[in-house]
PDB file of C-alpha atoms in Angstrom:
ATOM      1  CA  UNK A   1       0.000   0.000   0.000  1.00 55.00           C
ATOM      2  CA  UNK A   2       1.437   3.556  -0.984  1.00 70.00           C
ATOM      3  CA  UNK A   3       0.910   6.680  -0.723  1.00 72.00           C
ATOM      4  CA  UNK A   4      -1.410   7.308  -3.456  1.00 82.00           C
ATOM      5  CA  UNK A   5      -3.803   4.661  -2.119  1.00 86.00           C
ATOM      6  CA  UNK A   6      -6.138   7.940  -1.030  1.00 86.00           C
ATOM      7  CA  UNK A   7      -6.749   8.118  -4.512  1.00 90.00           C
ATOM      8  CA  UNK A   8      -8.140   4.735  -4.461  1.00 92.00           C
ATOM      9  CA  UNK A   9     -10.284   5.334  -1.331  1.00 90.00           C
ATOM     10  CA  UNK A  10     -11.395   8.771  -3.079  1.00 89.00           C
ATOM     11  CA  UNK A  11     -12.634   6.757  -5.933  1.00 92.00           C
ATOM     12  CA  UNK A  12     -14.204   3.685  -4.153  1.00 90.00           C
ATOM     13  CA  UNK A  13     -15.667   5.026  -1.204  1.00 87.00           C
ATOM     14  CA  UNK A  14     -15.288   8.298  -0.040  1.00 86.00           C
ATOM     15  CA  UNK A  15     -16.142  10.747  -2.999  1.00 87.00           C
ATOM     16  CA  UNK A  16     -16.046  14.357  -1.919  1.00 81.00           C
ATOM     17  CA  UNK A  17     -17.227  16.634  -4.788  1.00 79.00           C
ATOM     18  CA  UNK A  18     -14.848  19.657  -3.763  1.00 73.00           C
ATOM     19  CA  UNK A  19     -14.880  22.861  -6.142  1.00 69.00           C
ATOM     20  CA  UNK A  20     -12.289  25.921  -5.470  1.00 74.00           C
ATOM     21  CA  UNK A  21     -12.523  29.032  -7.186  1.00 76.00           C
ATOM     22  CA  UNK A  22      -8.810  30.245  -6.622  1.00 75.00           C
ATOM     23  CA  UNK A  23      -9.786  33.270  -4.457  1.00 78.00           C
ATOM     24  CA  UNK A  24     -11.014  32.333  -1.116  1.00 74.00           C
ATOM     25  CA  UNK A  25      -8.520  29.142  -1.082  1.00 72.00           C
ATOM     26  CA  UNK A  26      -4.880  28.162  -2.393  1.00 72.00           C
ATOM     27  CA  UNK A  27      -6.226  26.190  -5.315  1.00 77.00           C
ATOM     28  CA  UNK A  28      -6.159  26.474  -8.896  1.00 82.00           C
ATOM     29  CA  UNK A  29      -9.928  26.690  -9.750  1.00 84.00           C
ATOM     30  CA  UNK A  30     -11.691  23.855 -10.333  1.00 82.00           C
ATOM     31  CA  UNK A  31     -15.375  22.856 -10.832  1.00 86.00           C
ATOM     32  CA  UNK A  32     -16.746  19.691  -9.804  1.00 86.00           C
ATOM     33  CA  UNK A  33     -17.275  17.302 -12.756  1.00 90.00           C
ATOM     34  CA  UNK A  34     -18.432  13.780 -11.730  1.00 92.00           C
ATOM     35  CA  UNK A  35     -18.425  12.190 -15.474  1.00 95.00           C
ATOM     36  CA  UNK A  36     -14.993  13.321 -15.482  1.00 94.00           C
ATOM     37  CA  UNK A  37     -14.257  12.064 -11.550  1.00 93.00           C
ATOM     38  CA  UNK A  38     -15.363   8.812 -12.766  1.00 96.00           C
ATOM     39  CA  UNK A  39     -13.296   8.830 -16.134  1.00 97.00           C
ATOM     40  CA  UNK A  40     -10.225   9.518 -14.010  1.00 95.00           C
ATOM     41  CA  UNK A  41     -11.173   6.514 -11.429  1.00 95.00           C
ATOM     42  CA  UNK A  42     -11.988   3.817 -13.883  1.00 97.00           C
ATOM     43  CA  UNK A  43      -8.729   4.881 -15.543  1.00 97.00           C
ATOM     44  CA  UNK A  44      -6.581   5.092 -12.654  1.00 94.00           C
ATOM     45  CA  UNK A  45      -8.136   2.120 -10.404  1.00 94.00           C
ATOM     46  CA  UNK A  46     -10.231   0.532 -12.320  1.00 95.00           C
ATOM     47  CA  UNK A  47     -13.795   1.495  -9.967  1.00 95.00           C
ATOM     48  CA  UNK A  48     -16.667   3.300 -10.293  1.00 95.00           C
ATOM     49  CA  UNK A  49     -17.552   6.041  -7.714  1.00 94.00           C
ATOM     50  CA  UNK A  50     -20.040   5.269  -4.926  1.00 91.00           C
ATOM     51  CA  UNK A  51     -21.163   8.755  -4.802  1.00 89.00           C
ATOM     52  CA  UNK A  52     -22.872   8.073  -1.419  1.00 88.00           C
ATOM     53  CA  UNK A  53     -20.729   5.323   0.378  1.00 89.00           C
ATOM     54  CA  UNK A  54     -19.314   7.240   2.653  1.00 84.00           C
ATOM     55  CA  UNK A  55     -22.631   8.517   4.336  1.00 84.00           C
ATOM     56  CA  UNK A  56     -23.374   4.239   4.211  1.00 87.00           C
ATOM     57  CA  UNK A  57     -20.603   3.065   5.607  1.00 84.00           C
ATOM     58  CA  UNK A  58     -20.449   5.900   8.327  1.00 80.00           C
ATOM     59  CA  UNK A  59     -23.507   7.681   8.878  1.00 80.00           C
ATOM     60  CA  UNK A  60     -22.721  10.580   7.147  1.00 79.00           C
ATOM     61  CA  UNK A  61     -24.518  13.733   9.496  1.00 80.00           C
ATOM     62  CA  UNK A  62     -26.373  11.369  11.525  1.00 83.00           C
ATOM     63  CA  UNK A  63     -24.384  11.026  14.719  1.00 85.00           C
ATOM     64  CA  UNK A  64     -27.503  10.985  17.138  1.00 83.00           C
ATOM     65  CA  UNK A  65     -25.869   7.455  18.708  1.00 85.00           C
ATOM     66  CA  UNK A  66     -22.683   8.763  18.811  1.00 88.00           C
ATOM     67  CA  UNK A  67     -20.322   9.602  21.841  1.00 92.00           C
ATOM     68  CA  UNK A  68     -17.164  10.931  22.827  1.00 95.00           C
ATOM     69  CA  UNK A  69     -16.331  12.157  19.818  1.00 94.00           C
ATOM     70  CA  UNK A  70     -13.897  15.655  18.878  1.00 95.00           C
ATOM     71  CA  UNK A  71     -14.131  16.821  15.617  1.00 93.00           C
ATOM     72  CA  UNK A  72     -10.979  19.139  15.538  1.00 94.00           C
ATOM     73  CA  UNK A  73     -12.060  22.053  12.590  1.00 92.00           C
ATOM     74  CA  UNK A  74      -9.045  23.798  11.291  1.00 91.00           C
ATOM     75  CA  UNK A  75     -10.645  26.521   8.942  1.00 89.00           C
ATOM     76  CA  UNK A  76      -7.745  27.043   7.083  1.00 86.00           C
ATOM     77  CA  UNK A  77      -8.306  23.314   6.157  1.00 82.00           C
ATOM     78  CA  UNK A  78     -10.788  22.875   2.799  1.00 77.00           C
ATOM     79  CA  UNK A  79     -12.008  19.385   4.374  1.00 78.00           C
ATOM     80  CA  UNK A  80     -13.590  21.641   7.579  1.00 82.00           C
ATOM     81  CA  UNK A  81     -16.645  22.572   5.628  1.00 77.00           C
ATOM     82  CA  UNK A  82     -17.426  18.824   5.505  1.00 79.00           C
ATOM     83  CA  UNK A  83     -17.295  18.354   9.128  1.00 86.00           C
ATOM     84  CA  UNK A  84     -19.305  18.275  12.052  1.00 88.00           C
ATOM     85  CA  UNK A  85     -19.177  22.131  13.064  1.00 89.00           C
ATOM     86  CA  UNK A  86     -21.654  22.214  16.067  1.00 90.00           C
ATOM     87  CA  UNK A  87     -21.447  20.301  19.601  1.00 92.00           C
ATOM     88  CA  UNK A  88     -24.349  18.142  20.397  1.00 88.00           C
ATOM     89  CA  UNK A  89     -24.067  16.376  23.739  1.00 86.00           C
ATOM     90  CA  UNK A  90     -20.510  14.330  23.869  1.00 89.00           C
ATOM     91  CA  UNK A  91     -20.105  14.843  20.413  1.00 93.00           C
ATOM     92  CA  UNK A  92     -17.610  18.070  20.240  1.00 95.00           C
ATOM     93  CA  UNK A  93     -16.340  20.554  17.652  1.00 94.00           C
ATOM     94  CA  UNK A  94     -13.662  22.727  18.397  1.00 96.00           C
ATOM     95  CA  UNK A  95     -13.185  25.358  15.517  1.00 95.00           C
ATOM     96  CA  UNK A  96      -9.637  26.397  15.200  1.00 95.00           C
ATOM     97  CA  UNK A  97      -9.324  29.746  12.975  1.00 93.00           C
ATOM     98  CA  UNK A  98      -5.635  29.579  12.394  1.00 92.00           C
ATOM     99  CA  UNK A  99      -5.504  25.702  12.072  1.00 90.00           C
ATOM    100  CA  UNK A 100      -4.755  24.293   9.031  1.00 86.00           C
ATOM    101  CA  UNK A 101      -5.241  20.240   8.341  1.00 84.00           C
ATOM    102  CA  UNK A 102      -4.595  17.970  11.548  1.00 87.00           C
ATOM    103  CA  UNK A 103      -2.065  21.041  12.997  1.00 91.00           C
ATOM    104  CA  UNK A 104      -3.681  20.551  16.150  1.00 93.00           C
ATOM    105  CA  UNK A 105      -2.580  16.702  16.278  1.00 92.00           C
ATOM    106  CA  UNK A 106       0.624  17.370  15.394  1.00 93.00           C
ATOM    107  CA  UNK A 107       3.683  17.693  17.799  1.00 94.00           C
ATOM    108  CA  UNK A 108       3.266  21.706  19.925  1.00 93.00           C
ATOM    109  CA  UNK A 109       5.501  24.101  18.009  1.00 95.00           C
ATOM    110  CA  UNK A 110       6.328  27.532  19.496  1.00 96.00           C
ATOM    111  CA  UNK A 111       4.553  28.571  15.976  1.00 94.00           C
ATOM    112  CA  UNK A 112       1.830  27.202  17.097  1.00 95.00           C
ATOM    113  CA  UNK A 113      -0.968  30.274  16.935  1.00 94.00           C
ATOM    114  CA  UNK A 114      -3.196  30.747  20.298  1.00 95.00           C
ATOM    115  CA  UNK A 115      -6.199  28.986  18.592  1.00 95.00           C
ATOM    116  CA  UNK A 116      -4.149  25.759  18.213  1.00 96.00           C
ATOM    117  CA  UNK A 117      -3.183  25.685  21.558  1.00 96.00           C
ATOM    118  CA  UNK A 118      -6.268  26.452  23.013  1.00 96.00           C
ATOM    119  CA  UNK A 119      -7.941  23.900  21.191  1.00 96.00           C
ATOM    120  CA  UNK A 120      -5.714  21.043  21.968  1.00 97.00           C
ATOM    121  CA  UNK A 121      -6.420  21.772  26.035  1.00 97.00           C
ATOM    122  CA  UNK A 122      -9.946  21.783  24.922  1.00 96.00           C
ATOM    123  CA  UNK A 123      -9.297  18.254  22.929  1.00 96.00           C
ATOM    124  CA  UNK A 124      -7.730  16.833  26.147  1.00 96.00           C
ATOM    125  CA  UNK A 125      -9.716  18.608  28.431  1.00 96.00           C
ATOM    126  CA  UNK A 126     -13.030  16.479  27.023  1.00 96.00           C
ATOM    127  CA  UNK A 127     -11.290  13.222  26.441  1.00 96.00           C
ATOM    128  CA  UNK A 128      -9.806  12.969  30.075  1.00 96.00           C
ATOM    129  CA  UNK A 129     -13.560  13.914  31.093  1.00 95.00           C
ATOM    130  CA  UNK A 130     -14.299  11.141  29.156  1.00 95.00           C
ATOM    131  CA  UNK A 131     -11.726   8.537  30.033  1.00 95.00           C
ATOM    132  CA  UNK A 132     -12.105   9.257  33.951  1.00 94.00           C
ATOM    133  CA  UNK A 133     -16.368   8.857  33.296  1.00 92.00           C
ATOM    134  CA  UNK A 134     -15.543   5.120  31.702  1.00 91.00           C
ATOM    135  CA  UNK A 135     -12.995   4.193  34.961  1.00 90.00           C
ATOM    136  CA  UNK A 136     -16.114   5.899  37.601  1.00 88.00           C
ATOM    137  CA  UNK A 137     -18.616   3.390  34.981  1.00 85.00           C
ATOM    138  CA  UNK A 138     -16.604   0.712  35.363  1.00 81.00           C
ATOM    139  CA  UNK A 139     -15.386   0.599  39.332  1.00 79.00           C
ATOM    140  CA  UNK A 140     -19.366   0.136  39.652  1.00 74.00           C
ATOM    141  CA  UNK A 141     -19.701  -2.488  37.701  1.00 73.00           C
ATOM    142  CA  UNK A 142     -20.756  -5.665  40.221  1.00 71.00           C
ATOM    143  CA  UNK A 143     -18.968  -9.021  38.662  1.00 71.00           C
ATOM    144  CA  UNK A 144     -21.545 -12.116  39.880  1.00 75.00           C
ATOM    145  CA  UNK A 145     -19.057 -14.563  41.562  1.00 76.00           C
ATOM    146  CA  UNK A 146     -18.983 -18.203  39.961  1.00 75.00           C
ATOM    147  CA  UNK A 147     -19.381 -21.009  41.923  1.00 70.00           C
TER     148      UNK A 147
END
Protein backbone atom coordinates (compact mmCIF):
# COMPACT_ATOMS: atom_id res chain seq x y z
CA UNK A 1 0.00 0.00 0.00
CA UNK A 2 1.44 3.56 -0.98
CA UNK A 3 0.91 6.68 -0.72
CA UNK A 4 -1.41 7.31 -3.46
CA UNK A 5 -3.80 4.66 -2.12
CA UNK A 6 -6.14 7.94 -1.03
CA UNK A 7 -6.75 8.12 -4.51
CA UNK A 8 -8.14 4.73 -4.46
CA UNK A 9 -10.28 5.33 -1.33
CA UNK A 10 -11.40 8.77 -3.08
CA UNK A 11 -12.63 6.76 -5.93
CA UNK A 12 -14.20 3.68 -4.15
CA UNK A 13 -15.67 5.03 -1.20
CA UNK A 14 -15.29 8.30 -0.04
CA UNK A 15 -16.14 10.75 -3.00
CA UNK A 16 -16.05 14.36 -1.92
CA UNK A 17 -17.23 16.63 -4.79
CA UNK A 18 -14.85 19.66 -3.76
CA UNK A 19 -14.88 22.86 -6.14
CA UNK A 20 -12.29 25.92 -5.47
CA UNK A 21 -12.52 29.03 -7.19
CA UNK A 22 -8.81 30.24 -6.62
CA UNK A 23 -9.79 33.27 -4.46
CA UNK A 24 -11.01 32.33 -1.12
CA UNK A 25 -8.52 29.14 -1.08
CA UNK A 26 -4.88 28.16 -2.39
CA UNK A 27 -6.23 26.19 -5.31
CA UNK A 28 -6.16 26.47 -8.90
CA UNK A 29 -9.93 26.69 -9.75
CA UNK A 30 -11.69 23.86 -10.33
CA UNK A 31 -15.38 22.86 -10.83
CA UNK A 32 -16.75 19.69 -9.80
CA UNK A 33 -17.27 17.30 -12.76
CA UNK A 34 -18.43 13.78 -11.73
CA UNK A 35 -18.43 12.19 -15.47
CA UNK A 36 -14.99 13.32 -15.48
CA UNK A 37 -14.26 12.06 -11.55
CA UNK A 38 -15.36 8.81 -12.77
CA UNK A 39 -13.30 8.83 -16.13
CA UNK A 40 -10.22 9.52 -14.01
CA UNK A 41 -11.17 6.51 -11.43
CA UNK A 42 -11.99 3.82 -13.88
CA UNK A 43 -8.73 4.88 -15.54
CA UNK A 44 -6.58 5.09 -12.65
CA UNK A 45 -8.14 2.12 -10.40
CA UNK A 46 -10.23 0.53 -12.32
CA UNK A 47 -13.80 1.49 -9.97
CA UNK A 48 -16.67 3.30 -10.29
CA UNK A 49 -17.55 6.04 -7.71
CA UNK A 50 -20.04 5.27 -4.93
CA UNK A 51 -21.16 8.75 -4.80
CA UNK A 52 -22.87 8.07 -1.42
CA UNK A 53 -20.73 5.32 0.38
CA UNK A 54 -19.31 7.24 2.65
CA UNK A 55 -22.63 8.52 4.34
CA UNK A 56 -23.37 4.24 4.21
CA UNK A 57 -20.60 3.06 5.61
CA UNK A 58 -20.45 5.90 8.33
CA UNK A 59 -23.51 7.68 8.88
CA UNK A 60 -22.72 10.58 7.15
CA UNK A 61 -24.52 13.73 9.50
CA UNK A 62 -26.37 11.37 11.52
CA UNK A 63 -24.38 11.03 14.72
CA UNK A 64 -27.50 10.98 17.14
CA UNK A 65 -25.87 7.45 18.71
CA UNK A 66 -22.68 8.76 18.81
CA UNK A 67 -20.32 9.60 21.84
CA UNK A 68 -17.16 10.93 22.83
CA UNK A 69 -16.33 12.16 19.82
CA UNK A 70 -13.90 15.66 18.88
CA UNK A 71 -14.13 16.82 15.62
CA UNK A 72 -10.98 19.14 15.54
CA UNK A 73 -12.06 22.05 12.59
CA UNK A 74 -9.05 23.80 11.29
CA UNK A 75 -10.65 26.52 8.94
CA UNK A 76 -7.75 27.04 7.08
CA UNK A 77 -8.31 23.31 6.16
CA UNK A 78 -10.79 22.88 2.80
CA UNK A 79 -12.01 19.38 4.37
CA UNK A 80 -13.59 21.64 7.58
CA UNK A 81 -16.64 22.57 5.63
CA UNK A 82 -17.43 18.82 5.51
CA UNK A 83 -17.30 18.35 9.13
CA UNK A 84 -19.30 18.27 12.05
CA UNK A 85 -19.18 22.13 13.06
CA UNK A 86 -21.65 22.21 16.07
CA UNK A 87 -21.45 20.30 19.60
CA UNK A 88 -24.35 18.14 20.40
CA UNK A 89 -24.07 16.38 23.74
CA UNK A 90 -20.51 14.33 23.87
CA UNK A 91 -20.11 14.84 20.41
CA UNK A 92 -17.61 18.07 20.24
CA UNK A 93 -16.34 20.55 17.65
CA UNK A 94 -13.66 22.73 18.40
CA UNK A 95 -13.18 25.36 15.52
CA UNK A 96 -9.64 26.40 15.20
CA UNK A 97 -9.32 29.75 12.97
CA UNK A 98 -5.63 29.58 12.39
CA UNK A 99 -5.50 25.70 12.07
CA UNK A 100 -4.76 24.29 9.03
CA UNK A 101 -5.24 20.24 8.34
CA UNK A 102 -4.60 17.97 11.55
CA UNK A 103 -2.06 21.04 13.00
CA UNK A 104 -3.68 20.55 16.15
CA UNK A 105 -2.58 16.70 16.28
CA UNK A 106 0.62 17.37 15.39
CA UNK A 107 3.68 17.69 17.80
CA UNK A 108 3.27 21.71 19.92
CA UNK A 109 5.50 24.10 18.01
CA UNK A 110 6.33 27.53 19.50
CA UNK A 111 4.55 28.57 15.98
CA UNK A 112 1.83 27.20 17.10
CA UNK A 113 -0.97 30.27 16.94
CA UNK A 114 -3.20 30.75 20.30
CA UNK A 115 -6.20 28.99 18.59
CA UNK A 116 -4.15 25.76 18.21
CA UNK A 117 -3.18 25.69 21.56
CA UNK A 118 -6.27 26.45 23.01
CA UNK A 119 -7.94 23.90 21.19
CA UNK A 120 -5.71 21.04 21.97
CA UNK A 121 -6.42 21.77 26.03
CA UNK A 122 -9.95 21.78 24.92
CA UNK A 123 -9.30 18.25 22.93
CA UNK A 124 -7.73 16.83 26.15
CA UNK A 125 -9.72 18.61 28.43
CA UNK A 126 -13.03 16.48 27.02
CA UNK A 127 -11.29 13.22 26.44
CA UNK A 128 -9.81 12.97 30.08
CA UNK A 129 -13.56 13.91 31.09
CA UNK A 130 -14.30 11.14 29.16
CA UNK A 131 -11.73 8.54 30.03
CA UNK A 132 -12.10 9.26 33.95
CA UNK A 133 -16.37 8.86 33.30
CA UNK A 134 -15.54 5.12 31.70
CA UNK A 135 -12.99 4.19 34.96
CA UNK A 136 -16.11 5.90 37.60
CA UNK A 137 -18.62 3.39 34.98
CA UNK A 138 -16.60 0.71 35.36
CA UNK A 139 -15.39 0.60 39.33
CA UNK A 140 -19.37 0.14 39.65
CA UNK A 141 -19.70 -2.49 37.70
CA UNK A 142 -20.76 -5.66 40.22
CA UNK A 143 -18.97 -9.02 38.66
CA UNK A 144 -21.55 -12.12 39.88
CA UNK A 145 -19.06 -14.56 41.56
CA UNK A 146 -18.98 -18.20 39.96
CA UNK A 147 -19.38 -21.01 41.92
Amino acid sequence: IGADMWGYQACSEMVMPFCYDGTNDMFEPSKWDIKQFTKDCKKDWNVTPRTNMANLIYGGRNIEAASNIVFSNGLLDPWSSGSILKSTGDVVSVIIPEGAHHLDLRAQSVNDPKSVISARKTERNYIRKWIRSAKKSQRNIVYPLRI
